[in-house]
Coordinates of C-alpha atoms in Angstrom, one line a residue:
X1388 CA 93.6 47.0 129.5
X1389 CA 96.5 47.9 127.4
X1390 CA 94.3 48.5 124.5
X1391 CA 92.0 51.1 126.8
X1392 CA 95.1 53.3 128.2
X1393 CA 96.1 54.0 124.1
X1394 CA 93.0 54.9 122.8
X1395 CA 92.6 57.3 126.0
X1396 CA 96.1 58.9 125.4
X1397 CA 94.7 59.2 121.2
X1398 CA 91.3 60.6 122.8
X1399 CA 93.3 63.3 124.8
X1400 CA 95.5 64.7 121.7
X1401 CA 92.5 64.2 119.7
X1402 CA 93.6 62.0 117.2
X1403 CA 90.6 60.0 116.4
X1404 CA 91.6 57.9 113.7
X1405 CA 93.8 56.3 116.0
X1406 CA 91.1 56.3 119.4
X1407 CA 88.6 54.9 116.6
X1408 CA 90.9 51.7 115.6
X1409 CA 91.7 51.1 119.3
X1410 CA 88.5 51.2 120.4
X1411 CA 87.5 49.0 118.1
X1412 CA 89.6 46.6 119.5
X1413 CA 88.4 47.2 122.7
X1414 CA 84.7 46.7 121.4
X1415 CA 85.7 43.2 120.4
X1416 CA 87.0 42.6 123.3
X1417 CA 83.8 43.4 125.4
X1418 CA 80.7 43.3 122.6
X1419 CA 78.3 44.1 125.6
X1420 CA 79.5 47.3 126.6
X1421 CA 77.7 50.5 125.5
X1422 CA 79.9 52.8 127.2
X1423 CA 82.6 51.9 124.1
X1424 CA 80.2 52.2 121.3
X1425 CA 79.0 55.8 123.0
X1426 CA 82.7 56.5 123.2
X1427 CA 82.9 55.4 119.3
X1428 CA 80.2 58.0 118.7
X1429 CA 82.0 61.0 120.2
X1430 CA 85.1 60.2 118.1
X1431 CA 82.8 60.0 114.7
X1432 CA 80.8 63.2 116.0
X1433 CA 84.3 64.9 116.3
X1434 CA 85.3 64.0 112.8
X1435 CA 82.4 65.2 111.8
X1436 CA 80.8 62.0 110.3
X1437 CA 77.3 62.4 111.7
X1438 CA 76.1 59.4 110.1
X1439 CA 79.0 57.1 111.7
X1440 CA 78.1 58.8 115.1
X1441 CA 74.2 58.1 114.9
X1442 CA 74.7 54.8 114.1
X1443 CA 76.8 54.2 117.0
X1444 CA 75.2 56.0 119.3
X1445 CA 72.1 53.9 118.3
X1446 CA 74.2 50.7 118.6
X1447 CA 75.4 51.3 122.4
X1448 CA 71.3 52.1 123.4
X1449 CA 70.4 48.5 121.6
X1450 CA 73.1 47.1 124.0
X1451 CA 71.6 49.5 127.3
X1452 CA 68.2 51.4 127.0
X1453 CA 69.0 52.8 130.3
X1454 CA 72.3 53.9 129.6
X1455 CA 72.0 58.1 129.3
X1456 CA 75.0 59.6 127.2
X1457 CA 73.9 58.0 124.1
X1458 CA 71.1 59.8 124.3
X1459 CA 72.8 63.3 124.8
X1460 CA 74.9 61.8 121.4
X1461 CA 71.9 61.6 119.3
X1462 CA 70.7 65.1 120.2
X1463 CA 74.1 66.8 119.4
X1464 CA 74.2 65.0 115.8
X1465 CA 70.5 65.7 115.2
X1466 CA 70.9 69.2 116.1
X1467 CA 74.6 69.4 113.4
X1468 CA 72.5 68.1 110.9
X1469 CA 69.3 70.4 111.6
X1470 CA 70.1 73.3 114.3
X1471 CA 65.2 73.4 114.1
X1472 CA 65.3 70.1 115.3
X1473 CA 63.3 69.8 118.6
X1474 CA 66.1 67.9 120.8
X1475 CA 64.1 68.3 124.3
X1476 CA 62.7 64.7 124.6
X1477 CA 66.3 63.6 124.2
X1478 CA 67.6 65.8 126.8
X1479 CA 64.6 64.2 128.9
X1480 CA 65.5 61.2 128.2
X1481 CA 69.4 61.6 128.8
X1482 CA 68.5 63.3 132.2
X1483 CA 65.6 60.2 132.9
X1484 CA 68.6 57.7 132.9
X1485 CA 71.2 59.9 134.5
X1486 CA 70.2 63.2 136.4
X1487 CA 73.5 63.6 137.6
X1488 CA 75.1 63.7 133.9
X1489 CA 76.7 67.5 133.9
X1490 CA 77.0 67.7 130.6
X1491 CA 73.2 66.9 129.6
X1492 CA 72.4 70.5 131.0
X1493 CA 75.2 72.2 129.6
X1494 CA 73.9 71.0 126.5
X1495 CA 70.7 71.8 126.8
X1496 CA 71.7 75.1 128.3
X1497 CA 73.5 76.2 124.7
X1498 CA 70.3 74.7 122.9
X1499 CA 68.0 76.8 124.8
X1500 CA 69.7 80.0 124.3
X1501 CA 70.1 79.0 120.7
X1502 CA 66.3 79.7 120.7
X1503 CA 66.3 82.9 123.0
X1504 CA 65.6 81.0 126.2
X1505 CA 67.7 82.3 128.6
X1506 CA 65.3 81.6 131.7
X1507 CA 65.9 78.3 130.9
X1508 CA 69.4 78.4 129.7
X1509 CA 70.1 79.9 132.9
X1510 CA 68.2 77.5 134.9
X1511 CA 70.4 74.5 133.4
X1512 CA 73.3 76.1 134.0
X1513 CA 73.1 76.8 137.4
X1514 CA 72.7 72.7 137.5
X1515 CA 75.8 71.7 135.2
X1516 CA 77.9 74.1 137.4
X1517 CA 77.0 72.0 140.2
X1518 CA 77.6 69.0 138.5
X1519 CA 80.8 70.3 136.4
X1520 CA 82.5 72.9 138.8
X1521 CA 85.1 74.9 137.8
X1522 CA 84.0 73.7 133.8
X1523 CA 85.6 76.6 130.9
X1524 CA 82.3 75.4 128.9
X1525 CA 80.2 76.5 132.1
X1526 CA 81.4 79.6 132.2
X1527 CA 81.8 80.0 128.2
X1528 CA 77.8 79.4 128.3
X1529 CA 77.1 81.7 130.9
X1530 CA 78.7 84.6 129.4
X1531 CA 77.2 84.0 125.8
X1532 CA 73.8 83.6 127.4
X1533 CA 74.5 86.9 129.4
X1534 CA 75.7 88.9 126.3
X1535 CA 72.3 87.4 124.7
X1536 CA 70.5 89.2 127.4
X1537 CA 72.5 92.1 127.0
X1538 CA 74.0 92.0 130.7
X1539 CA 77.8 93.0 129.5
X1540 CA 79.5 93.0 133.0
X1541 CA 77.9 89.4 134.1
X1542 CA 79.4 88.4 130.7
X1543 CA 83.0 89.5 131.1
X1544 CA 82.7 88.5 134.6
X1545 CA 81.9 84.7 133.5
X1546 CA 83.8 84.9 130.6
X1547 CA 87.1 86.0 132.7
X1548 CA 86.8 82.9 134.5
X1549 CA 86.4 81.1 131.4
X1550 CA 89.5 81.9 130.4
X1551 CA 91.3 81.4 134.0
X1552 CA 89.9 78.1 134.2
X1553 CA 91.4 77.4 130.1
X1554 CA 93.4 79.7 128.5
X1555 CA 93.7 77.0 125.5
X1556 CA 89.9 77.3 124.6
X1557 CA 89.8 79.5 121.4
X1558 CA 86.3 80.2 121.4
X1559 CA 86.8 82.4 124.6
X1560 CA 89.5 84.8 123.4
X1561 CA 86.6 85.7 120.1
X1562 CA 84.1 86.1 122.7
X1563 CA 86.6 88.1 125.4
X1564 CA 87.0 90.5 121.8
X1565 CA 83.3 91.0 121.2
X1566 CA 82.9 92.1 125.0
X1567 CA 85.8 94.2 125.3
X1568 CA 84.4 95.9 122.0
X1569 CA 81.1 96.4 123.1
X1570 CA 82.7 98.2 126.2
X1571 CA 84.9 100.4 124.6
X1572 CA 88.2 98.2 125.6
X1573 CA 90.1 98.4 122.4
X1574 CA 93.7 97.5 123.4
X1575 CA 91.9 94.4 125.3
X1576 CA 90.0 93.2 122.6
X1577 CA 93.0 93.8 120.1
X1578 CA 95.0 91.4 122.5
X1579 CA 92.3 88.6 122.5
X1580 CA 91.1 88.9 119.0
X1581 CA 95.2 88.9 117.9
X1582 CA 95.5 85.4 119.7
X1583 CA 92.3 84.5 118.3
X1584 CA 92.8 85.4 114.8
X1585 CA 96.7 83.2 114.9
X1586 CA 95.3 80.4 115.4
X1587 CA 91.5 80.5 113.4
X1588 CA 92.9 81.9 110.6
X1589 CA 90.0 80.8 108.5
X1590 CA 87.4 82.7 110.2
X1591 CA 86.3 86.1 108.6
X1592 CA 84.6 87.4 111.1
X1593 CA 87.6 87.4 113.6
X1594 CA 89.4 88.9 111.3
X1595 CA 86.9 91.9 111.5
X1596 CA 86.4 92.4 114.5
X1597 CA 90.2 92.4 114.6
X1598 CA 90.1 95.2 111.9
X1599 CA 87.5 97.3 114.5
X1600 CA 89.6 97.6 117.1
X1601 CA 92.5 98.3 114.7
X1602 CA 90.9 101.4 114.2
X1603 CA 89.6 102.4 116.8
X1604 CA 93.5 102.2 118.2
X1605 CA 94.4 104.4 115.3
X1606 CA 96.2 102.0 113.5
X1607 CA 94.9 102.4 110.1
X1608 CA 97.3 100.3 108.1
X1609 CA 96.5 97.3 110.4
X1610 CA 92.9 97.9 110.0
X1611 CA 93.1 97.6 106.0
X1612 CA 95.4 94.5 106.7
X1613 CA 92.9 92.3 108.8
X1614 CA 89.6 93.4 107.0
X1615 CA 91.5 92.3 103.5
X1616 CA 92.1 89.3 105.0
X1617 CA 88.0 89.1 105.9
X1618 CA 87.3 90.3 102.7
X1619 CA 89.8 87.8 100.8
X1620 CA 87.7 84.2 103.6
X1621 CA 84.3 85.6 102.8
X1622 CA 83.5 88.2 99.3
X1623 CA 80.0 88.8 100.6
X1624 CA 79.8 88.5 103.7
X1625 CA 80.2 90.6 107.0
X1626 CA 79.5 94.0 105.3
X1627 CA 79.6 95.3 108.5
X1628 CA 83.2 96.0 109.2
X1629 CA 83.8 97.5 105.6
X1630 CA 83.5 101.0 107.2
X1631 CA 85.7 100.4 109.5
X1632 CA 88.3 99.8 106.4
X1633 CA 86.9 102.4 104.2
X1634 CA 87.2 105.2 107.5
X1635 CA 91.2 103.9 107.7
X1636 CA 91.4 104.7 103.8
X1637 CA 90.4 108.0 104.5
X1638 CA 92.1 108.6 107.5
X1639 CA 95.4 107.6 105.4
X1640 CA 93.8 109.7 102.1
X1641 CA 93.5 106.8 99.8
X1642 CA 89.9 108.4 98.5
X1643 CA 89.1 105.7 95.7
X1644 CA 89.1 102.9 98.7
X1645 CA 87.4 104.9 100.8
X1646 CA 84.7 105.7 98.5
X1647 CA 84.6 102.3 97.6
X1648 CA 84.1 101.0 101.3
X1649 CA 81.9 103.3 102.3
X1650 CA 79.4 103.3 99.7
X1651 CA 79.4 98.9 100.2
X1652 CA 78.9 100.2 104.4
X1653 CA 75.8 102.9 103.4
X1654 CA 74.1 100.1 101.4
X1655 CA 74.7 97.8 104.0
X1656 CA 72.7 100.4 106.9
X1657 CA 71.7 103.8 105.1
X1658 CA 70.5 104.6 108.6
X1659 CA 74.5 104.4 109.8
X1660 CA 75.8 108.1 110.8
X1661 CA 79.4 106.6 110.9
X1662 CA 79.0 105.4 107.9
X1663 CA 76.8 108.2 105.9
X1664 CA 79.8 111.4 107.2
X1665 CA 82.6 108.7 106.0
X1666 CA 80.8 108.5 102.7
X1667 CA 80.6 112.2 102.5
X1668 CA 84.3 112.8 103.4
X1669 CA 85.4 110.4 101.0
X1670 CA 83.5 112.0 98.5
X1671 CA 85.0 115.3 99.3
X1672 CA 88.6 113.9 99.2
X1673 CA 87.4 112.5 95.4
X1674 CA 86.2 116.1 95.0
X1675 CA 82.6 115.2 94.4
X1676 CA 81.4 118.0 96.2
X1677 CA 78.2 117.9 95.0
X1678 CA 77.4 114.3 95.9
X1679 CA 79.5 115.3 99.3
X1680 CA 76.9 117.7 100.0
X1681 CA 74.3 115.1 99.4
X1682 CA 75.3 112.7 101.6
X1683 CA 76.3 115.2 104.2
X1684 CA 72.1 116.8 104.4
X1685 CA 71.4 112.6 104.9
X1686 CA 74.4 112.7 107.7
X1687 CA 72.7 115.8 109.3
X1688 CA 69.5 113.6 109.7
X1689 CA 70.9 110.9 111.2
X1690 CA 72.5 113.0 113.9
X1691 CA 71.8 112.2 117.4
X1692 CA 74.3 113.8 119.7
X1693 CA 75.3 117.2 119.8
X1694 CA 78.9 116.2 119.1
X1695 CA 77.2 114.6 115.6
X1696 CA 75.6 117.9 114.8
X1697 CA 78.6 119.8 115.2
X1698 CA 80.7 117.5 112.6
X1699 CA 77.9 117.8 110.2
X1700 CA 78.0 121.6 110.2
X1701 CA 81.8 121.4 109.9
X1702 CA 81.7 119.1 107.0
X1703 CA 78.9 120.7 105.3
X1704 CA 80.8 123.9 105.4
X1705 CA 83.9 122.5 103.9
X1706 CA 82.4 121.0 101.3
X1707 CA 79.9 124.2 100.8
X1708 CA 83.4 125.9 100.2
X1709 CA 84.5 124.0 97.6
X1710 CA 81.2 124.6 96.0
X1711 CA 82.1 128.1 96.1
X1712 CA 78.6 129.0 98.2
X1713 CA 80.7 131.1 100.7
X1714 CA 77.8 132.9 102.3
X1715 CA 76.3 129.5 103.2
X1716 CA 79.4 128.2 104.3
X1717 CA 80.1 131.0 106.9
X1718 CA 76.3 129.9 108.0
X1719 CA 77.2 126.7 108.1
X1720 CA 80.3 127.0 110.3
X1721 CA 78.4 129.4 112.6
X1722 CA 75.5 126.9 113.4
X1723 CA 71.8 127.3 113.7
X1724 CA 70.9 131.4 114.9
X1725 CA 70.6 131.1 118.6
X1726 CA 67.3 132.2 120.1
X1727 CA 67.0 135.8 121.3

């Protein structure tokens, strides 16, 4: 059917307006078939008119109770509208009518690890990758429900494929950033994150992440750029990546900025070392030194590493220094007295 092959072709570049008026041709055309109004739904559920969708997908089960995608429908647009809602006796239902149905599992894979369920989100997706093999969703999902469980190297490994299998699927270059960050792969997550960011350029949290590995390249300038660009999509949120932007400030001596950064990231975790030295050297650059020297005593606290002490007792003799306290400076510098 002529009718059929244009909606398809409207389906494909995702032009739904156009998919939704052919179809609805095609719906005239054959009243009795559910698999149109199902299709109807998708195109409503992509526009984002939830409503529209439910109703359809309603419709096509009036026309077929056995019929299983409209069930799989129903539990994506009851879950937009209410991400609490208990979809698992739709899933059952979906997977009742149709076991083999691929992306039933998939589905229920990202609901379950929505909930912290990876045992079970792993269990369906061993099933959809059966049923979908060589799927970019598949492999999306397994490497979100691996970082979940804190297993980095399955999820790079499942996310790689993820991308080999679709390089045109957004999502994966933000989640290829968040892995290579987490491991320390800063010119790797720069790449992905910059493709990422070109294209969502709405997204605030992209944009901060980009800013991280900005710095941690060393290019400060850049950092300042991408987290004013966060800071510009979202005024309150994402707190987290304002030291990042306050550390570049101070790195390029710009000490009201830093000050100002750093103070937002120590409200945001007071328990942050990164965070609490920045605050201390900015404060130094401002030439507080006395609130330096505050904030460098809550630094000292926080220190974990040997690496961590040492910058403390650097710091906390500079800033001694400028205080003019040179005996405790030189005491400072010198570290605790070693044990005779």
């Amino acid at each position: 059917m002529g009718q059929y092959r244009i909606a398809q072709a409207a389906y494909e570049e995702g032009d739904w307006d156009a998919f939704l008026f052919n179809m609805e041709l095609v719906r005239k055309a054959e009243p009795e078939a559910a698999d149109v109004l199902y299709y109807i739904g998708e195109a409503y559920r992509f526009k984002g008119e939830t409503t529209n969708a439910l109703n359809a997908y309603n419709d096509a089960l009036k026309l077929d109770p056995n019929f299983g995608p409209p069930y799989l429908g129903l539990a994506r647009v009851r879950l937009i509208a209410n991400p609490r809602f208990n979809a698992e006796f739709l899933f059952e239902e979906a997977i009742k009518r149709d076991p083999n149905f691929g992306e039933v599992y998939l589905e229920r894979a990202r609901y379950y690890l929505s909930r912290g369920d990876i045992e079970d989100a792993l269990a369906d997706l061993e099933t959809a990758e059966k049923l979908l093999p060589g799927s970019p969703e598949v492999y999306l999902t397994y490497a979100r429900t691996y970082l979940a469980a804190e297993d980095t190297d399955k999820a790079l490994e499942y996310a790689e494929k993820s991308y080999a299998a679709d390089i045109t699927n957004l999502p994966i270059y933000e989640l290829l950033g968040d892995l290579h960050l987490e491991k320390g792969n800063y010119e790797r997550a720069l790449e992905a994150l910059r493709v990422y960011t070109a294209y969502e350029t709405e997204d605030a949290g992209g944009f901060g992440k980009l800013g991280k590995a900005y710095f941690y390249l060393g290019q400060y300038e850049f950092t300042i750029d991408a987290i004013d660009r966060m800071t510009d999509l979202s005024r309150n949120g994402f707190r987290e990546y304002y030291v990042y932007r306050g550390l570049a400030h101070l790195e390029l001596g710009n000490a009201d900025e830093a000050v100002s950064d750093l103070e937002v990231a120590v409200d945001d975790d007071d328990r942050s070392f990164m965070a609490r030295l920045g605050l201390a050297r900015a404060y130094y650059l401002d030439e507080r030194f006395g609130t330096a020297f505050l904030q460098i005593d809550i630094a000292r606290s926080l220190a974990e590493t040997e690496e961590e002490q040492a910058l403390t007792l650097y710091w906390r003799a500079r800033i001694r220094e400028k205080r003019e306290d040179i005996g405790d400076a030189i005491r400072s510098r010198q570290g605790p007295p070693r044990p005779r």
